[in-house]
Structures are given as structure tokens and as C-alpha cells.
XYZ file of C-alpha atoms in Angstrom:
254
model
C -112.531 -291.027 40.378
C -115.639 -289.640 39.395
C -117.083 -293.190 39.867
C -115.249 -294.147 42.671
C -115.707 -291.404 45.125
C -114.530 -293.673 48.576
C -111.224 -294.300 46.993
C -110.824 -290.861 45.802
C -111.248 -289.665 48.922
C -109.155 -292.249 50.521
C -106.197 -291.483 47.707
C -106.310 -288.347 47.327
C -107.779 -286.410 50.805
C -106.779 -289.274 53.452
C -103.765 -290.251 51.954
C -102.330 -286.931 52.313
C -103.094 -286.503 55.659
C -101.195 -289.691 56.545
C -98.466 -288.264 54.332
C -98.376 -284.780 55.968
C -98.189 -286.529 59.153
C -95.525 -288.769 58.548
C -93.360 -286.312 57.175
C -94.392 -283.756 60.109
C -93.825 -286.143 62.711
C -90.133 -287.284 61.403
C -88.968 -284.024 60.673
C -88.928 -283.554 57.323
C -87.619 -279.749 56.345
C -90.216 -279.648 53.132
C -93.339 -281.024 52.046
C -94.870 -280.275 48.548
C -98.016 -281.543 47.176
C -98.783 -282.115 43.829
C -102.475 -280.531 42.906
C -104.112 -279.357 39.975
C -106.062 -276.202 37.949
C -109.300 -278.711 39.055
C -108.983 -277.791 42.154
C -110.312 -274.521 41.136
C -114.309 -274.278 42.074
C -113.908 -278.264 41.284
C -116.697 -279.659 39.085
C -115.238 -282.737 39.785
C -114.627 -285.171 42.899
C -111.123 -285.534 41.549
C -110.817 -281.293 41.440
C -112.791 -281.222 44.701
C -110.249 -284.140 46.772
C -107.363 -282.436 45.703
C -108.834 -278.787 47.042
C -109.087 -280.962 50.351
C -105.708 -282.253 50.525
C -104.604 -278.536 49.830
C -106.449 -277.154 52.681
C -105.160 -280.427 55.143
C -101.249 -279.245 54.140
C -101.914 -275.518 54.185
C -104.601 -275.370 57.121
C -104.690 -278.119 59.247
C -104.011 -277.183 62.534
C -101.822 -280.271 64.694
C -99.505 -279.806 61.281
C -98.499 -276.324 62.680
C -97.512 -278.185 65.840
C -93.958 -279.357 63.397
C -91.744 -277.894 61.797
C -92.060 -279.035 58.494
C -92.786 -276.397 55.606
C -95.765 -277.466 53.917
C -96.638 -275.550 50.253
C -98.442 -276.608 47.246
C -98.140 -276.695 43.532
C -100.988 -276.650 41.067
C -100.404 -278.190 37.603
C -102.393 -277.541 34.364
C -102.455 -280.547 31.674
C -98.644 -281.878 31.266
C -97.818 -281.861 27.352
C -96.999 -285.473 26.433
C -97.744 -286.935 29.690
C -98.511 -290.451 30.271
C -102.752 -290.162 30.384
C -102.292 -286.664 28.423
C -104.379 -286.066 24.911
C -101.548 -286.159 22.961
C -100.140 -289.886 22.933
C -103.822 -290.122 22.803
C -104.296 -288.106 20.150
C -100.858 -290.041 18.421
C -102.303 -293.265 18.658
C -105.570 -292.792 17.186
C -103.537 -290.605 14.317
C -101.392 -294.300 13.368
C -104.608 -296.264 13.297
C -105.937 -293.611 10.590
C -108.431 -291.859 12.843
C -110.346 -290.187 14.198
C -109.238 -288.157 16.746
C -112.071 -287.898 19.539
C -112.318 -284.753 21.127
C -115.072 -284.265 23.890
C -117.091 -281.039 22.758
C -115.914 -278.418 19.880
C -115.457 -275.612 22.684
C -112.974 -277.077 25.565
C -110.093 -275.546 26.527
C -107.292 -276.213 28.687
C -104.038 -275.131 29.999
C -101.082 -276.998 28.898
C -97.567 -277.046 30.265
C -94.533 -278.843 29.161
C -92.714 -281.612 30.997
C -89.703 -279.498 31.275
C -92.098 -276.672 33.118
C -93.962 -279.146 35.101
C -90.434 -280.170 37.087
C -89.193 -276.694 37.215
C -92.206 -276.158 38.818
C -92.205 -279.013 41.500
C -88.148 -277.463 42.291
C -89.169 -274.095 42.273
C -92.163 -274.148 44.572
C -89.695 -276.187 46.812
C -86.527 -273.574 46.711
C -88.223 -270.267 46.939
C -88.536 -268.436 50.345
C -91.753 -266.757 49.461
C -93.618 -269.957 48.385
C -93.414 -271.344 52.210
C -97.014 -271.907 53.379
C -98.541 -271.217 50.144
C -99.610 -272.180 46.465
C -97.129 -272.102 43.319
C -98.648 -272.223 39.538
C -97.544 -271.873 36.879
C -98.148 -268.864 34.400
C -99.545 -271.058 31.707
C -100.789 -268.447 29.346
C -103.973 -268.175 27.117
C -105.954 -271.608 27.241
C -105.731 -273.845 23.967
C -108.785 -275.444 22.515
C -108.633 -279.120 22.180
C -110.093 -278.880 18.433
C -106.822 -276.775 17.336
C -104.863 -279.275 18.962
C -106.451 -281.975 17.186
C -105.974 -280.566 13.891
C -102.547 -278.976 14.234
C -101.423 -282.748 15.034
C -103.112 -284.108 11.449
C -101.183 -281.131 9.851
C -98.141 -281.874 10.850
C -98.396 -285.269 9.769
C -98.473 -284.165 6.590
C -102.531 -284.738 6.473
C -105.415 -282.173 6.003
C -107.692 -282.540 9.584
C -111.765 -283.541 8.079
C -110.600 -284.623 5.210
C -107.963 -287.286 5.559
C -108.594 -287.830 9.133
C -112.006 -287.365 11.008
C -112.132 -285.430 14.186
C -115.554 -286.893 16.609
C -116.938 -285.070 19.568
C -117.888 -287.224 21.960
C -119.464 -285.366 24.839
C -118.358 -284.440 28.318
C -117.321 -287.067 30.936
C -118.825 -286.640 34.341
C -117.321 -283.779 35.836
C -115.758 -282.345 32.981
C -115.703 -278.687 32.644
C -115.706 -276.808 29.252
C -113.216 -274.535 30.368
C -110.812 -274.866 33.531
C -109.775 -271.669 35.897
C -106.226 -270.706 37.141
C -107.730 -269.629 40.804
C -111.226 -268.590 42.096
C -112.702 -264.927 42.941
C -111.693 -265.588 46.208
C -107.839 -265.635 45.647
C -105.021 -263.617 43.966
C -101.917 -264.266 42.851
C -98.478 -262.734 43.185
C -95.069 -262.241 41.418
C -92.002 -264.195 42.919
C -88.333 -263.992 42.177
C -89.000 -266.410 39.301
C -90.477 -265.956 35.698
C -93.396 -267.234 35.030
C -94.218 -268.645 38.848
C -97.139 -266.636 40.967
C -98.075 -267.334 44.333
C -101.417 -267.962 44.943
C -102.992 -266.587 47.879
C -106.175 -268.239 49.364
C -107.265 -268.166 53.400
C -107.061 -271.233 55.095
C -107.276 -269.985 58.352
C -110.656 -271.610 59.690
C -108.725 -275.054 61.005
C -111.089 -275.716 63.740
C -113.417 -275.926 60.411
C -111.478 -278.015 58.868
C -110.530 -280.680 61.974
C -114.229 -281.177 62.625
C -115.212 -281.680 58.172
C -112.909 -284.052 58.089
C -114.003 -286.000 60.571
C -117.083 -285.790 59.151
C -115.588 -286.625 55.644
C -113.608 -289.967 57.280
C -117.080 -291.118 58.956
C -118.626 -290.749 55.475
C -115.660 -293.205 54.009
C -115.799 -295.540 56.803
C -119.642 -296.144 55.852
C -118.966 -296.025 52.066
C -122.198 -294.121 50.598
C -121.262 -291.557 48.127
C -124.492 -289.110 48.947
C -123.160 -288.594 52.429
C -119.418 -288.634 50.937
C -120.188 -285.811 48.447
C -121.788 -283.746 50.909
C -119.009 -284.021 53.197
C -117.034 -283.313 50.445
C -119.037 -279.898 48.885
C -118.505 -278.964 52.962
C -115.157 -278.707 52.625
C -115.022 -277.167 49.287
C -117.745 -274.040 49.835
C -116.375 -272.827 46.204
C -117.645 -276.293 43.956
C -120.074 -275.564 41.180
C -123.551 -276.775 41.351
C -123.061 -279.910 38.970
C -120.721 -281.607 41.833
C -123.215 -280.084 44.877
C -126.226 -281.472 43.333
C -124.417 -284.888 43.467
C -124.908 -284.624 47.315
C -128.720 -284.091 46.740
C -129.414 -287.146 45.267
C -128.807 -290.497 46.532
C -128.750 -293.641 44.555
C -131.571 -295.863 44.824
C -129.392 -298.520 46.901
C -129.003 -295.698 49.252
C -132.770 -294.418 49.434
């Protein structure tokens, strides 16, 4: 996503409007989106989009007009997803190595498949989770390093000896470390173990309505400096990395 910022937007932002419409405009009882930790003062255009598509379910105003109960669900990394580190991490263990792992200091929250769909029926069953943000309680953060070499270990292997372990940077976007919520929300107990409600203020829709106009204008004409800005507009809470995108245009767009 991070090099295809039209599409991302189109996916992820304008894709869940048409969603959230559909399902507003033929009744449906509940609506829950799937976002991310990312989302969380995004770095990212993929955190950032899916901060949108929170707000559009949570904030948009002609929604409100329906019925339909609209709440959200943010997901750390799934253990032993497809596109997760660890088949990763499995298939570069049967080829003999090494294991790449992007810088000796990231961390991230994991979360088994088992949690992940609890999650999903949770956030759709309880009462208190109407309108609002589920997450998961995910714990203490786990470096990707100890990952690595807990994986060579129990394949019977000693990690940086029998198989290497490269760092091989950060990706665009990347954080070192990702966050559970920002400074400027809190989270809650509910009936269930382990599942908070996150409370964040999405109250400004006539905000919202006009940014992403603004934002579908910017996809319509396909640069990604006006795209980015449009996108940091919506997202007041990105770090620097992603706003300074929205500084700088690319020389076909200079």
C-alpha cells in the first residue's frame, strides 16, 4: 500500500464507505469492520486508510440516518496468519536460513487465530461495544529477534550458529514499535476478559463529509502529494514520517 496510495485509498477508505452504505441502506442489524493497531498515530498509508474507514463507520453523519449498528475491531499481528512472520519465518527455517528480521529492536503485538475470531464475535454480541472500538488485550509486545530465535530452538538448532538471523532495515512506513491507542483515547472493561472498549471522539462529521470529499477528488486525479495530504487531514494524530510525505511531491508531479 505504501506504494500504491490511490488503491489504498480506494480499498481500504472508499470501499468502506460503499460497504457502510450498502449495508445501511438494506437494513442490515450489524456492521463490523476489521482494522488494525496501525491505525494508531499511523506511520503508514495502510495504518492511516484504515483510521479513515474507522472514522466513516463510527462518524459519518448520513450513516446515522439507518439503523444499522456500526462498531469496529482493531487487530494486532494474527499468529500463523497467511502474510504473518511466522510461515515466513518457517520457510526460510527449511531452506537452512536465515531468518530476516527488519531491525534488532521491533516489537509487535501478536494474537492467536483462535483470539482474532473471538474477537470479530465478541465485538459483534456485546451491548456495550455498539458505536465503538473493540481490541484486544494483547499483553506486553514481543520482539521479533526472540521470535526468530525461539523458532531455531525449537527446531532443535542453536539461533547464530546453525542458522543466521539478518536485519534488513525498515520498510516504508514501518514503525519500530506499534501502539494499542493514542493519548487521545482510553479504553474500558466490558463483560468479557481480555476485550476493552476503546473510546475516541468522532463527533466532528461535518469535518469529516467535507475531507472526504476532498480525499475522493484527490483519487479521482491520482497524485499521491495531494492524496497524502488529504489523507494526514483526516488523520490529525499521523506521525511526521507519513505528514512529510504530503510535503514533497514527486518530480512527475512538480
Amino acid at each position: 500500500m505504501e506504494t500504491n496510495t490511490v488503491e489504498a485509498v480506494r480499498n481500504n477508505v472508499l470501499g468502506t464507505l460503499v460497504v457502510a452504505q450498502c449495508a445501511a441502506k438494506h437494513g442490515a442489524d450489524k456492521f463490523v469492520l476489521i482494522s488494525t493497531d496501525k491505525a494508531v498515530n499511523p506511520s503508514s498509508v495502510m495504518g492511516a486508510t484504515k483510521r479513515i474507514a474507522e472514522r466513516i463507520v463510527l462518524g459519518w453523519p448520513p450513516l446515522r440516518k439507518f439503523g444499522t449498528d456500526f462498531r469496529a475491531v482493531r487487530f494486532g499481528n494474527v499468529l500463523g496468519s497467511d502474510g504473518s512472520v511466522i510461515p515466513l519465518f518457517r520457510r526460510q527455517l527449511a531452506h537452512g536460513g536465515p531468518l530476516t528480521v527488519t531491525h534488532p529492536d521491533v516489537t509487535r503485538y501478536f494474537m492467536t487465530i483462535p483470539e482474532a475470531v473471538q474477537l470479530v464475535l465478541q465485538a459483534g454480541a456485546l451491548p456495550e461495544a455498539a458505536g465503538r472500538i473493540c481490541m484486544l488485550d494483547m499483553g506486553e509486545p514481543v520482539r521479533i529477534v526472540d521470535l526468530a530465535e525461539n523458532l531455531i530452538r525449537l527446531s532443535g538448532l542453536e539461533p547464530h550458529r546453525d542458522v543466521a538471523i539478518t536485519f534488513s532495515g525498515m520498510r516504508p512506513g514501518e514503525k519500530l514499535h506499534e501502539e494499542l491507542m493514542s493519548d487521545l483515547e482510553a479504553t474500558i472493561p466490558t463483560a468479557v476478559d481480555k476485550i476493552r472498549i476503546v473510546e475516541t471522539d468522532e463527533t466532528d462529521g461535518t469535518m469529516l463529509e467535507g475531507a472526504l470529499d476532498h480525499l475522493a477528488a484527490a483519487v479521482a486525479v491520482g497524485g499521491s502529494y495531494d492524496l497524502v495530504r488529504a489523507i494526514c487531514a483526516l488523520v490529525p494524530e499521523c506521525v511526521s514520517s507519513l505528514r512529510e510525505r504530503g510535503t514533497k511531491a514527486t518530480f512527475a508531479e512538480r
